XYZ file of C-alpha atoms in Angstrom:
369
model
C -9.626 183.503 -39.790
C -10.432 180.042 -41.119
C -8.701 176.895 -39.989
C -6.648 175.082 -42.596
C -8.726 172.752 -44.804
C -6.913 169.748 -43.358
C -8.366 170.436 -39.933
C -11.847 170.180 -41.335
C -11.176 166.979 -43.225
C -11.563 163.609 -41.602
C -11.559 160.273 -43.381
C -14.787 159.364 -45.127
C -17.260 157.844 -42.706
C -16.211 160.016 -39.759
C -18.641 162.559 -38.343
C -18.241 165.810 -40.330
C -16.671 168.717 -38.497
C -19.124 171.600 -38.148
C -18.402 175.221 -38.931
C -18.699 176.115 -35.236
C -16.139 173.445 -34.346
C -13.695 174.761 -36.937
C -14.178 178.302 -35.616
C -13.633 177.198 -32.030
C -10.490 175.223 -32.905
C -9.267 178.347 -34.643
C -9.973 180.382 -31.490
C -8.072 177.969 -29.253
C -5.079 178.141 -31.595
C -5.217 181.940 -31.249
C -5.086 181.617 -27.469
C -2.106 179.258 -27.820
C -0.286 181.706 -30.094
C -0.978 184.497 -27.612
C 0.572 182.446 -24.811
C 3.642 181.711 -26.942
C 3.985 185.382 -27.865
C 3.678 186.376 -24.214
C 6.710 184.323 -23.164
C 8.760 185.731 -26.039
C 8.149 189.369 -25.102
C 10.898 191.375 -23.445
C 8.941 192.640 -20.460
C 11.127 195.722 -20.155
C 9.875 196.889 -23.539
C 6.154 196.441 -22.821
C 5.473 199.020 -20.104
C 2.600 200.557 -22.032
C 1.170 197.260 -23.231
C 1.533 194.600 -20.522
C 0.167 191.836 -22.758
C 0.578 191.144 -26.471
C -2.314 192.372 -28.572
C -2.810 188.841 -29.921
C -3.539 187.560 -26.414
C -5.891 190.444 -25.680
C -7.762 189.790 -28.940
C -8.025 186.085 -28.119
C -9.445 187.007 -24.697
C -12.044 189.251 -26.323
C -13.143 186.407 -28.608
C -13.366 183.906 -25.744
C -15.443 186.350 -23.699
C -17.770 187.113 -26.606
C -18.306 183.421 -27.313
C -18.979 182.626 -23.666
C -21.453 185.479 -23.275
C -23.291 184.425 -26.428
C -23.784 180.941 -24.978
C -24.398 181.993 -21.378
C -21.224 180.360 -20.081
C -18.617 181.634 -17.592
C -15.877 183.766 -19.097
C -12.414 184.867 -17.920
C -12.205 188.392 -16.543
C -9.006 189.787 -18.033
C -5.814 188.259 -19.330
C -4.579 186.996 -15.924
C -7.699 184.874 -15.541
C -7.398 183.658 -19.142
C -3.864 182.483 -18.305
C -5.256 180.777 -15.207
C -7.721 178.959 -17.457
C -4.785 177.861 -19.614
C -3.202 176.322 -16.497
C -6.265 174.737 -14.945
C -8.784 173.878 -17.632
C -8.815 170.970 -20.023
C -10.658 171.096 -23.378
C -14.072 170.502 -21.779
C -13.629 173.475 -19.437
C -13.636 176.067 -22.221
C -16.807 177.534 -23.801
C -15.750 175.934 -27.081
C -17.343 173.305 -29.294
C -14.199 171.380 -30.178
C -14.405 168.294 -32.406
C -14.590 165.067 -30.453
C -11.098 163.809 -29.662
C -9.352 166.886 -31.006
C -7.276 167.109 -27.803
C -6.640 164.655 -25.013
C -8.722 165.204 -21.897
C -5.715 166.187 -19.784
C -4.419 168.780 -22.265
C -3.409 172.169 -20.852
C -1.899 175.203 -22.580
C 0.274 176.151 -19.591
C 1.893 173.608 -17.306
C 0.164 174.006 -13.922
C 3.359 173.470 -11.933
C 6.109 174.968 -14.081
C 4.100 177.879 -15.485
C 5.548 177.226 -18.946
C 3.693 176.728 -22.246
C 3.078 173.035 -22.793
C 3.991 171.034 -25.855
C 0.254 170.977 -26.597
C 0.273 174.779 -26.615
C 3.213 174.830 -29.022
C 1.561 172.294 -31.319
C -1.691 174.274 -31.414
C 0.170 177.536 -31.990
C 1.697 175.943 -35.098
C -1.620 174.828 -36.581
C -3.422 176.486 -39.477
C -2.508 179.169 -42.011
C -1.475 181.586 -39.246
C 0.584 179.000 -37.417
C 3.678 180.576 -35.957
C 6.047 178.580 -33.782
C 6.903 175.570 -35.943
C 6.835 177.745 -39.039
C 9.352 180.136 -37.477
C 11.620 177.162 -36.779
C 11.279 176.057 -40.405
C 12.154 179.561 -41.604
C 15.293 179.639 -39.469
C 16.363 176.254 -40.795
C 15.704 177.344 -44.381
C 17.912 180.394 -43.841
C 20.588 178.148 -42.345
C 20.381 175.798 -45.332
C 20.895 178.751 -47.693
C 23.893 179.946 -45.682
C 25.416 176.458 -45.690
C 25.343 176.184 -49.467
C 25.405 172.368 -49.558
C 23.100 169.724 -48.111
C 26.097 167.992 -46.531
C 27.136 171.106 -44.604
C 23.526 171.782 -43.623
C 23.206 168.219 -42.302
C 26.235 168.786 -40.069
C 24.776 172.038 -38.757
C 21.372 170.473 -38.190
C 22.942 167.618 -36.226
C 24.885 170.161 -34.158
C 21.610 171.856 -33.195
C 19.968 168.546 -32.313
C 22.850 167.573 -30.051
C 23.135 171.017 -28.419
C 19.750 172.732 -28.005
C 21.112 174.111 -24.720
C 24.754 175.090 -24.256
C 25.402 175.249 -20.527
C 29.022 176.259 -20.897
C 30.752 177.573 -23.999
C 33.944 175.579 -24.388
C 36.390 177.394 -26.707
C 38.593 174.304 -26.908
C 35.682 172.402 -28.426
C 34.112 175.120 -30.570
C 37.395 176.255 -32.123
C 38.422 172.813 -33.318
C 38.679 172.832 -37.132
C 35.904 170.254 -37.498
C 33.520 172.307 -35.330
C 34.552 175.920 -35.929
C 32.905 176.264 -39.346
C 29.674 174.731 -38.054
C 29.649 177.029 -35.016
C 30.182 180.057 -37.232
C 27.064 179.125 -39.219
C 24.780 178.315 -36.274
C 25.889 180.657 -33.488
C 23.376 183.391 -34.347
C 20.539 180.945 -33.668
C 21.463 180.867 -29.985
C 20.479 183.441 -27.383
C 20.830 183.801 -23.604
C 18.463 181.592 -21.644
C 15.375 183.512 -20.429
C 15.649 184.657 -16.819
C 12.645 182.598 -15.712
C 14.733 179.435 -16.146
C 17.538 180.536 -13.845
C 17.821 179.269 -10.275
C 20.362 181.198 -8.214
C 21.771 182.417 -11.509
C 22.283 178.914 -12.927
C 20.446 177.112 -15.729
C 19.438 173.453 -15.631
C 19.202 170.994 -18.519
C 17.605 167.545 -18.602
C 20.123 164.882 -19.599
C 17.420 162.797 -21.273
C 15.682 165.275 -23.608
C 18.560 167.842 -23.487
C 16.045 170.661 -23.030
C 15.579 173.291 -20.336
C 14.524 172.106 -16.908
C 13.276 173.415 -13.594
C 14.513 171.277 -10.711
C 11.883 172.652 -8.327
C 8.200 173.314 -9.059
C 5.029 172.819 -7.045
C 4.796 169.304 -8.513
C 8.479 168.399 -8.424
C 11.154 168.529 -11.159
C 10.047 169.492 -14.678
C 11.628 169.546 -18.132
C 10.466 170.859 -21.500
C 10.548 167.421 -23.113
C 8.087 165.960 -20.623
C 10.396 163.129 -19.612
C 9.075 160.580 -17.127
C 10.165 161.235 -13.527
C 12.454 158.209 -13.558
C 14.218 159.485 -16.687
C 14.915 162.970 -15.343
C 18.481 163.688 -14.394
C 19.549 167.307 -14.468
C 22.837 169.080 -14.965
C 23.465 172.770 -14.412
C 25.588 175.509 -15.884
C 28.857 176.342 -14.134
C 28.855 180.100 -14.636
C 26.227 182.764 -14.099
C 24.602 184.085 -17.249
C 26.696 182.120 -19.751
C 24.161 179.483 -20.865
C 22.738 179.667 -24.396
C 19.573 178.188 -25.872
C 17.973 177.683 -29.253
C 14.560 179.307 -29.828
C 11.606 177.460 -28.317
C 10.366 176.188 -31.691
C 13.713 174.653 -32.614
C 13.993 173.067 -29.178
C 10.611 171.358 -29.402
C 10.261 170.582 -33.092
C 13.873 169.843 -34.062
C 15.922 168.875 -31.011
C 13.281 166.877 -29.123
C 12.455 164.454 -31.976
C 16.108 164.581 -33.020
C 17.003 162.055 -30.336
C 14.658 159.501 -31.905
C 15.857 160.486 -35.364
C 19.418 159.581 -34.388
C 18.205 156.175 -33.189
C 16.320 155.566 -36.430
C 19.228 156.617 -38.623
C 21.634 154.405 -36.669
C 19.412 151.364 -37.265
C 19.007 151.831 -41.006
C 20.978 149.527 -43.251
C 21.472 152.216 -45.899
C 22.383 155.892 -45.718
C 19.449 158.265 -45.308
C 19.441 161.321 -47.580
C 18.434 164.591 -45.942
C 15.992 166.794 -47.807
C 16.189 170.388 -46.508
C 12.414 170.721 -46.413
C 10.837 172.281 -43.341
C 12.264 170.719 -40.209
C 14.063 168.076 -42.262
C 12.803 165.080 -44.207
C 14.857 161.994 -45.065
C 14.729 159.481 -47.899
C 16.089 155.978 -47.596
C 15.915 152.672 -49.420
C 13.928 150.391 -47.144
C 14.319 146.729 -46.338
C 11.845 145.985 -49.118
C 14.038 147.725 -51.689
C 11.683 150.654 -52.218
C 12.349 154.315 -51.495
C 10.754 155.666 -48.316
C 10.422 159.296 -47.282
C 10.167 159.836 -43.549
C 10.108 162.525 -40.902
C 10.533 161.941 -37.169
C 8.005 163.548 -34.820
C 7.597 163.686 -31.054
C 4.275 165.407 -30.339
C 1.783 165.180 -27.519
C -1.408 165.624 -29.520
C -2.109 163.103 -32.313
C -4.734 165.169 -34.143
C -2.655 168.357 -34.642
C 0.299 166.068 -35.434
C -1.665 164.400 -38.215
C -2.733 167.728 -39.699
C 0.858 169.025 -39.771
C 2.063 165.734 -41.277
C -0.543 166.040 -44.028
C 0.800 169.524 -44.803
C 4.342 168.150 -45.152
C 3.174 165.303 -47.383
C 1.318 167.778 -49.591
C 4.483 169.857 -49.956
C 6.421 166.709 -50.833
C 3.839 165.663 -53.375
C 4.230 162.036 -52.311
C 3.821 159.554 -49.448
C 5.330 160.280 -46.051
C 6.126 157.992 -43.134
C 5.826 159.782 -39.800
C 8.098 158.006 -37.329
C 7.563 158.528 -33.603
C 9.138 157.173 -30.383
C 7.946 153.674 -29.515
C 6.392 154.828 -26.252
C 4.198 157.365 -28.055
C 2.220 154.830 -30.095
C 1.889 152.749 -26.940
C -0.430 155.409 -25.504
C -4.047 154.310 -25.774
C -5.691 155.683 -28.886
C -2.733 157.705 -30.205
C -2.454 155.810 -33.501
C -6.201 155.641 -34.012
C -6.687 159.350 -33.345
C -3.803 160.217 -35.683
C -5.225 158.093 -38.496
C -8.760 159.426 -38.061
C -7.538 163.032 -38.249
C -5.775 162.624 -41.586
C -7.618 164.389 -44.422
C -9.087 162.121 -47.094
C -6.380 161.235 -49.596
C -3.457 162.144 -47.343
C -0.590 159.772 -48.125
C 0.693 159.571 -44.572
C 1.223 156.640 -42.247
C 2.306 156.571 -38.627
C 5.021 154.147 -37.541
C 6.969 153.675 -34.347
C 10.759 153.815 -34.587
C 10.909 150.030 -34.129
C 8.287 149.398 -36.807
C 10.092 151.623 -39.286
C 13.469 149.965 -38.758
C 12.286 146.342 -38.434
C 13.050 144.284 -41.550
C 10.202 141.779 -41.191
C 7.770 142.454 -44.049
C 4.814 141.436 -41.889
C 5.556 144.280 -39.464
C 6.157 146.884 -42.141
C 3.282 145.803 -44.377
C 0.550 145.911 -41.758
C 0.110 149.642 -42.233
C -0.568 150.900 -45.738
C -0.550 154.384 -47.130
C -3.949 155.958 -47.343
């Protein structure tokens, strides 16, 4: 398998990415997809095959590569999963491009035992990307079922506001204004996986609205990676009644959806939803020109840039990628994002405040490539 051309393309003047680096990035994305597939497997149906074949194949490739270079290798899938918990990018026998991942990146959260956002972002990278693409497919099917962009926008907002339903409230869901939306989206929800239950109850973070574990070896944890001071949990009231969207929709639609709501509320004109992928909006900006934007909330700037370039290519025009203010405040995030964009990609990264600030000097300081 070959990594998508975008992953090989950096801006002119950057150090070229070697063939070995592209192959090793491709291998790490295979490991990430294997981890994601592992958590989605119904263990009761896998008696004869304890681990997905994709994870076993990824293990075989990691072992072969390590043996070829005389480096330590994991002995079996359990040890490979331990590597995913404990090892950062430099701990793998892989020649990854410089800065491809942050130094503290892990594929499995060491305390919670859950796939990280980094894992999900890697699993979505390249022509065999799975998780984000599955979310896009589900949204495309929903858009077709809705029939109109307006109805789809209502359904999409419903999903953003309710990635986890702790208690099904018939009085709410059967209201005329909600009933039609619920009828269209209800098949996207499924019971919450058993590994998230504590004494039969499910917990949700009030900040990111995603699944949470109130107790881990490192303290409370939530899927959105909220700061400890921002974590406040609420739990379901009945055993086994909580519902959740698929993992991809939780991370790639609902998580950035909070920032998207903030951005849309600050705009002086109505944003038009384009039912493309996870959702793209067009709006007339403060400068009177039409801007196309998509809101992201992703841990890794390099994979984020490569996915953004894919969206811009599908649009056939420029794209503003809008992220939470705190994300661009991280050291190097903007620089790493910009460096990873393929030559000619018409993408720029803006914080939510930058995108919604009317001062031309703020908006004009970053130009499309």
